[in-house]
mmCIF file of C-alpha atoms in Angstrom:
data_model
loop_
_atom_site.group_PDB
_atom_site.id
_atom_site.type_symbol
_atom_site.label_atom_id
_atom_site.label_comp_id
_atom_site.label_asym_id
_atom_site.label_seq_id
_atom_site.Cartn_x
_atom_site.Cartn_y
_atom_site.Cartn_z
ATOM 1 C CA MET A 1 0.006 0.026 0.029
ATOM 2 C CA TRP A 2 1.102 3.695 -0.510
ATOM 3 C CA GLN A 3 1.560 5.924 2.470
ATOM 4 C CA LYS A 4 2.131 9.609 2.312
ATOM 5 C CA THR A 5 5.539 10.505 3.635
ATOM 6 C CA SER A 6 6.143 13.292 6.148
ATOM 7 C CA PRO A 7 8.832 15.885 5.582
ATOM 8 C CA SER A 8 11.149 14.116 8.121
ATOM 9 C CA GLU A 9 10.883 10.846 6.195
ATOM 10 C CA LYS A 10 11.522 12.223 2.816
ATOM 11 C CA ILE A 11 14.644 10.959 0.971
ATOM 12 C CA GLY A 12 15.505 12.848 -2.154
ATOM 13 C CA THR A 13 12.221 13.919 -3.674
ATOM 14 C CA VAL A 14 10.024 10.979 -2.958
ATOM 15 C CA ASN A 15 6.716 11.830 -1.548
ATOM 16 C CA TYR A 16 5.378 8.399 -1.099
ATOM 17 C CA LYS A 17 6.762 5.247 0.478
ATOM 18 C CA TRP A 18 5.937 1.616 -0.461
ATOM 19 C CA VAL A 19 4.900 -0.548 2.585
ATOM 20 C CA PRO A 20 4.954 -4.182 1.743
ATOM 21 C CA THR A 21 2.130 -6.304 3.270
ATOM 22 C CA TYR A 22 3.463 -9.767 2.776
ATOM 23 C CA PRO A 23 3.805 -12.003 4.669
ATOM 24 C CA GLN A 24 3.775 -10.283 7.980
ATOM 25 C CA ASN A 25 6.518 -7.586 7.417
ATOM 26 C CA THR A 26 4.173 -4.599 7.776
ATOM 27 C CA ASP A 27 6.786 -2.500 9.473
ATOM 28 C CA LEU A 28 9.123 -2.736 6.513
ATOM 29 C CA VAL A 29 9.395 0.484 4.541
ATOM 30 C CA LEU A 30 11.390 0.601 1.175
ATOM 31 C CA GLU A 31 12.847 4.035 0.407
ATOM 32 C CA ILE A 32 15.618 5.544 -1.822
ATOM 33 C CA GLY A 33 18.722 3.945 -0.927
ATOM 34 C CA THR A 34 17.471 0.641 0.270
ATOM 35 C CA ARG A 35 19.245 -2.385 -1.053
ATOM 36 C CA ILE A 36 16.990 -5.135 -2.423
ATOM 37 C CA TYR A 37 18.142 -8.826 -3.065
ATOM 38 C CA LEU A 38 16.113 -10.826 -5.520
ATOM 39 C CA ALA A 39 16.489 -14.369 -4.252
ATOM 40 C CA SER A 40 14.510 -16.044 -6.958
ATOM 41 C CA LYS A 41 12.111 -15.462 -9.898
ATOM 42 C CA ASN A 42 8.818 -17.276 -10.145
ATOM 43 C CA ILE A 43 5.997 -17.144 -12.564
ATOM 44 C CA GLY A 44 5.051 -13.499 -12.597
ATOM 45 C CA TRP A 45 6.698 -12.411 -9.442
ATOM 46 C CA TYR A 46 10.056 -12.220 -7.427
ATOM 47 C CA HIS A 47 10.921 -13.608 -4.032
ATOM 48 C CA ALA A 48 12.803 -10.578 -2.516
ATOM 49 C CA VAL A 49 14.875 -10.086 0.681
ATOM 50 C CA VAL A 50 16.104 -6.940 2.281
ATOM 51 C CA LYS A 51 18.293 -6.433 5.266
ATOM 52 C CA HIS A 52 15.978 -4.772 7.969
ATOM 53 C CA ARG A 53 17.664 -3.759 11.226
ATOM 54 C CA SER A 54 19.345 -6.875 12.475
ATOM 55 C CA SER A 55 17.422 -9.425 10.445
ATOM 56 C CA TYR A 56 16.395 -10.300 6.931
ATOM 57 C CA MET A 57 12.822 -9.741 5.763
ATOM 58 C CA HIS A 58 11.135 -11.552 2.892
ATOM 59 C CA PHE A 59 8.368 -10.329 0.523
ATOM 60 C CA THR A 60 7.257 -10.625 -3.045
ATOM 61 C CA ILE A 61 7.386 -8.274 -5.961
ATOM 62 C CA PRO A 62 5.356 -8.700 -9.167
ATOM 63 C CA CYS A 63 7.818 -8.873 -12.271
ATOM 64 C CA SER A 64 5.597 -6.164 -13.996
ATOM 65 C CA TYR A 65 6.520 -3.642 -11.348
ATOM 66 C CA VAL A 66 10.321 -4.045 -11.528
ATOM 67 C CA LYS A 67 12.282 -1.967 -13.939
ATOM 68 C CA ILE A 68 15.885 -2.639 -14.781
ATOM 69 C CA ILE A 69 17.804 0.713 -14.944
ATOM 70 C CA PRO A 70 21.576 0.520 -15.708
ATOM 71 C CA PRO A 71 23.613 3.064 -13.828
ATOM 72 C CA GLY A 72 23.801 6.433 -15.512
ATOM 73 C CA GLU A 73 20.520 6.179 -17.310
ATOM 74 C CA LYS A 74 17.601 8.268 -16.272
ATOM 75 C CA PRO A 75 14.787 6.333 -14.648
ATOM 76 C CA SER A 76 12.132 7.835 -16.934
ATOM 77 C CA LYS A 77 12.057 10.610 -19.523
ATOM 78 C CA LYS A 78 8.620 11.715 -18.020
ATOM 79 C CA ASN A 79 10.155 12.419 -14.802
ATOM 80 C CA LYS A 80 13.294 14.448 -14.030
ATOM 81 C CA TYR A 81 13.162 14.670 -10.330
ATOM 82 C CA VAL A 82 14.145 11.093 -9.246
ATOM 83 C CA TYR A 83 17.457 11.123 -7.557
ATOM 84 C CA TYR A 84 20.085 8.637 -8.858
ATOM 85 C CA GLU A 85 23.897 8.407 -8.993
ATOM 86 C CA LYS A 86 25.847 7.732 -12.085
ATOM 87 C CA ASN A 87 28.763 6.236 -10.063
ATOM 88 C CA ILE A 88 28.088 3.141 -7.832
ATOM 89 C CA HIS A 89 30.491 4.371 -5.188
ATOM 90 C CA CYS A 90 28.595 7.709 -4.991
ATOM 91 C CA GLN A 91 25.319 5.782 -4.654
ATOM 92 C CA LEU A 92 26.983 3.805 -1.832
ATOM 93 C CA ILE A 93 27.998 6.868 -0.010
ATOM 94 C CA TYR A 94 24.642 8.567 -0.706
ATOM 95 C CA SER A 95 22.739 5.534 0.725
ATOM 96 C CA ALA A 96 24.938 5.335 3.791
ATOM 97 C CA LEU A 97 24.600 9.001 4.754
ATOM 98 C CA ASN A 98 20.763 8.809 4.368
ATOM 99 C CA GLU A 99 20.594 5.833 6.780
ATOM 100 C CA TRP A 100 22.733 7.547 9.300
ATOM 101 C CA VAL A 101 20.511 10.688 9.177
ATOM 102 C CA ASN A 102 17.352 8.458 9.683
ATOM 103 C CA SER A 103 19.049 6.438 12.485
ATOM 104 C CA LEU A 104 20.108 9.797 14.263
ATOM 105 C CA LYS A 105 16.413 10.691 14.449
ATOM 106 C CA ASN A 106 15.685 7.496 16.444
ATOM 107 C CA SER A 107 19.024 7.150 18.300
ATOM 108 C CA ILE A 108 18.623 6.927 22.089
ATOM 109 C CA THR A 109 22.385 6.168 22.821
ATOM 110 C CA ASP A 110 25.307 8.536 23.032
ATOM 111 C CA LEU A 111 27.173 8.781 19.846
ATOM 112 C CA PRO A 112 30.778 10.074 19.213
ATOM 113 C CA ILE A 113 29.587 12.967 17.349
ATOM 114 C CA ASN A 114 32.930 14.440 16.670
ATOM 115 C CA ARG A 115 34.000 11.164 14.927
ATOM 116 C CA LEU A 116 30.688 10.909 13.060
ATOM 117 C CA VAL A 117 31.056 14.510 11.758
ATOM 118 C CA TYR A 118 34.551 13.434 10.596
ATOM 119 C CA LEU A 119 33.330 10.472 8.809
ATOM 120 C CA VAL A 120 30.499 12.467 7.072
ATOM 121 C CA THR A 121 32.965 15.167 5.930
ATOM 122 C CA GLU A 122 35.494 12.643 4.581
ATOM 123 C CA LEU A 123 32.627 10.743 2.569
ATOM 124 C CA MET A 124 31.157 13.957 1.311
ATOM 125 C CA ASN A 125 34.583 15.027 0.075
ATOM 126 C CA THR A 126 35.308 11.652 -1.576
ATOM 127 C CA ARG A 127 31.799 11.813 -3.215
ATOM 128 C CA ASN A 128 32.712 15.321 -4.648
ATOM 129 C CA ASN A 129 36.171 14.094 -5.714
ATOM 130 C CA ILE A 130 34.726 11.041 -7.599
ATOM 131 C CA LYS A 131 33.310 13.607 -10.151
ATOM 132 C CA ASP A 132 36.912 14.216 -11.128
ATOM 133 C CA PRO A 133 37.685 11.740 -13.853
ATOM 134 C CA TYR A 134 41.325 11.565 -12.696
ATOM 135 C CA PHE A 135 40.441 10.819 -9.210
ATOM 136 C CA GLU A 136 40.795 6.999 -8.261
ATOM 137 C CA PRO A 137 38.786 6.276 -5.116
ATOM 138 C CA ASN A 138 40.080 3.896 -2.487
ATOM 139 C CA ILE A 139 37.239 1.522 -2.151
ATOM 140 C CA THR A 140 38.531 -0.109 0.966
ATOM 141 C CA GLU A 141 38.788 3.232 2.698
ATOM 142 C CA ILE A 142 35.279 4.279 1.554
ATOM 143 C CA VAL A 143 33.745 1.085 2.822
ATOM 144 C CA ASN A 144 35.746 1.166 6.100
ATOM 145 C CA GLN A 145 34.378 4.651 6.784
ATOM 146 C CA ILE A 146 30.913 3.605 6.014
ATOM 147 C CA ASN A 147 31.290 0.501 8.180
ATOM 148 C CA GLU A 148 32.566 2.623 11.039
ATOM 149 C CA GLY A 149 29.408 4.759 10.835
ATOM 150 C CA ASN A 150 27.195 1.902 10.445
ATOM 151 C CA ARG A 151 28.614 0.202 13.585
ATOM 152 C CA MET A 152 27.510 3.278 15.569
ATOM 153 C CA PHE A 153 23.891 2.728 14.512
ATOM 154 C CA SER A 154 24.031 -1.067 14.352
ATOM 155 C CA LEU A 155 23.509 -0.967 10.540
ATOM 156 C CA GLU A 156 24.601 -3.339 7.707
ATOM 157 C CA TYR A 157 28.216 -4.344 7.489
ATOM 158 C CA ILE A 158 29.502 -4.144 3.918
ATOM 159 C CA PRO A 159 32.286 -6.580 3.268
ATOM 160 C CA VAL A 160 35.331 -5.674 1.070
ATOM 161 C CA TYR A 161 38.372 -7.562 -0.079
ATOM 162 C CA ASN A 162 41.361 -6.464 -2.287
ATOM 163 C CA ASN A 163 39.819 -3.027 -2.665
ATOM 164 C CA GLN A 164 36.594 -4.511 -4.043
ATOM 165 C CA ILE A 165 33.211 -4.811 -2.476
ATOM 166 C CA LEU A 166 32.501 -8.566 -2.235
ATOM 167 C CA ASP A 167 29.750 -9.672 -4.654
ATOM 168 C CA ILE A 168 26.992 -11.543 -2.842
ATOM 169 C CA ALA A 169 25.815 -12.966 -6.045
ATOM 170 C CA THR A 170 28.692 -15.332 -6.207
ATOM 171 C CA ALA A 171 28.680 -16.377 -2.476
ATOM 172 C CA ASP A 172 26.319 -17.203 0.333
ATOM 173 C CA LEU A 173 24.670 -14.160 1.729
ATOM 174 C CA VAL A 174 25.176 -14.996 5.351
ATOM 175 C CA GLN A 175 28.791 -16.030 4.920
ATOM 176 C CA ILE A 176 29.509 -12.710 3.174
ATOM 177 C CA PHE A 177 28.176 -10.651 5.952
ATOM 178 C CA GLU A 178 30.026 -12.776 8.471
ATOM 179 C CA SER A 179 33.156 -12.940 6.409
ATOM 180 C CA HIS A 180 34.821 -10.326 8.663
ATOM 181 C CA SER A 181 33.193 -11.120 11.908
ATOM 182 C CA ASP A 182 36.445 -10.424 13.770
ATOM 183 C CA ASP A 183 36.298 -6.853 12.555
ATOM 184 C CA ASN A 184 32.570 -6.543 12.667
ATOM 185 C CA PRO A 185 30.959 -6.343 16.257
ATOM 186 C CA ILE A 186 27.442 -6.292 14.827
ATOM 187 C CA SER A 187 27.819 -9.514 12.699
ATOM 188 C CA SER A 188 26.888 -11.467 15.786
ATOM 189 C CA ALA A 189 23.579 -9.590 15.935
ATOM 190 C CA VAL A 190 22.708 -10.559 12.382
ATOM 191 C CA LYS A 191 20.069 -13.295 12.158
ATOM 192 C CA PRO A 192 21.006 -16.115 9.778
ATOM 193 C CA LEU A 193 19.143 -15.767 6.455
ATOM 194 C CA ARG A 194 16.619 -18.616 6.105
ATOM 195 C CA ASP A 195 17.289 -21.327 3.611
ATOM 196 C CA ALA A 196 16.486 -19.716 0.319
ATOM 197 C CA SER A 197 15.254 -22.843 -1.351
ATOM 198 C CA ARG A 198 13.072 -23.774 1.540
ATOM 199 C CA LYS A 199 11.627 -20.225 1.758
ATOM 200 C CA THR A 200 11.059 -20.199 -1.998
ATOM 201 C CA ASP A 201 9.210 -23.445 -2.051
ATOM 202 C CA ASN A 202 6.954 -22.165 0.768
ATOM 203 C CA LEU A 203 6.201 -19.063 -1.129
ATOM 204 C CA VAL A 204 5.483 -20.926 -4.249
ATOM 205 C CA SER A 205 2.711 -22.777 -2.546
ATOM 206 C CA LYS A 206 1.030 -19.419 -1.836
ATOM 207 C CA LYS A 207 -0.582 -17.175 -4.295
ATOM 208 C CA PRO A 208 1.385 -13.884 -5.077
ATOM 209 C CA VAL A 209 0.142 -10.792 -3.302
ATOM 210 C CA GLU A 210 -2.462 -8.973 -5.346
ATOM 211 C CA ASN A 211 -2.416 -5.505 -3.814
ATOM 212 C CA TYR A 212 0.982 -4.529 -4.993
ATOM 213 C CA HIS A 213 0.268 -1.543 -7.384
ATOM 214 C CA HIS A 214 3.629 -0.100 -7.986
ATOM 215 C CA LEU A 215 7.127 -0.520 -6.896
ATOM 216 C CA TYR A 216 10.468 1.425 -7.423
ATOM 217 C CA VAL A 217 13.690 -0.347 -8.248
ATOM 218 C CA SER A 218 17.115 0.683 -9.556
ATOM 219 C CA LEU A 219 20.459 -1.076 -10.354
ATOM 220 C CA ARG A 220 23.846 -0.364 -8.953
ATOM 221 C CA SER A 221 25.334 -2.474 -11.817
ATOM 222 C CA ALA A 222 24.432 -2.940 -15.380
ATOM 223 C CA SER A 223 24.690 -6.719 -15.064
ATOM 224 C CA CYS A 224 22.363 -6.955 -11.956
ATOM 225 C CA GLY A 225 19.545 -9.513 -11.878
ATOM 226 C CA VAL A 226 18.309 -12.363 -9.788
ATOM 227 C CA ASN A 227 20.629 -13.446 -7.121
ATOM 228 C CA ASP A 228 22.591 -10.157 -7.442
ATOM 229 C CA PRO A 229 22.547 -7.934 -4.291
ATOM 230 C CA THR A 230 23.267 -4.715 -6.091
ATOM 231 C CA LEU A 231 19.672 -3.692 -6.595
ATOM 232 C CA TRP A 232 19.028 -0.180 -5.177
ATOM 233 C CA VAL A 233 15.801 1.711 -4.662
ATOM 234 C CA CYS A 234 16.020 5.013 -6.630
ATOM 235 C CA GLY A 235 12.624 5.924 -7.428
ATOM 236 C CA ILE A 236 8.853 4.871 -7.306
ATOM 237 C CA TYR A 237 7.821 3.239 -10.518
ATOM 238 C CA ASP A 238 4.177 3.546 -11.490
ATOM 239 C CA ALA A 239 3.583 0.366 -13.616
ATOM 240 C CA ASP A 240 0.130 1.554 -14.714
ATOM 241 C CA ASN A 241 1.367 4.719 -16.268
ATOM 242 C CA ASP A 242 4.924 3.649 -17.059
ATOM 243 C CA THR A 243 6.474 6.528 -15.144
ATOM 244 C CA TYR A 244 8.025 7.361 -11.805
ATOM 245 C CA ILE A 245 6.204 9.008 -9.004
ATOM 246 C CA THR A 246 8.036 11.644 -6.881
#
């Protein structure tokens, strides 16, 4: 169902947020910057997973409501206000900073504000420098800074190896998130992802949700698809009118 967003909830220029109603994850909200994992494709719909707080949440997405958008391409010629990043590392920084802002609103613990301000400044500088074609970003440094901030809010840990973000598409999801457990204090709080095949079989036996009207999806990589974790929410897609709502 659609819910009108309040000014404090707005990310980018989105005025509506999508609240999945299947199966029981009614508190899950997908907004710009959310990473979506398509675990499997069934007849007419996807079985999707998102990292939500310290656990994984499962839901379905009708295939007709998912648009594949390679990075750098505008989501829709009909709408110029949807925010997106041409560079995957800029999108990573943008998503992290938005998560921190939202987490700050609900934080009840003391935070090392000076350190947080430093991390935000560094990431913003990096994001600006990436626009320079001669600038070569240090991916490990970017991810380490994001992970440090994420730990403050008990958010997702991003695995990195050899200056590359590990691709969950070629490895087990839980293993990836726990691959650096010694360096990641929050990994122990991550609940294991339920067996994908078992969950998919369970979903196949049920009818797809009928009250999904629209959905917003974007890609962080041109080669993304099923079993690739690099799907990012970047706009709200109106399947009936073939446009993006903002």
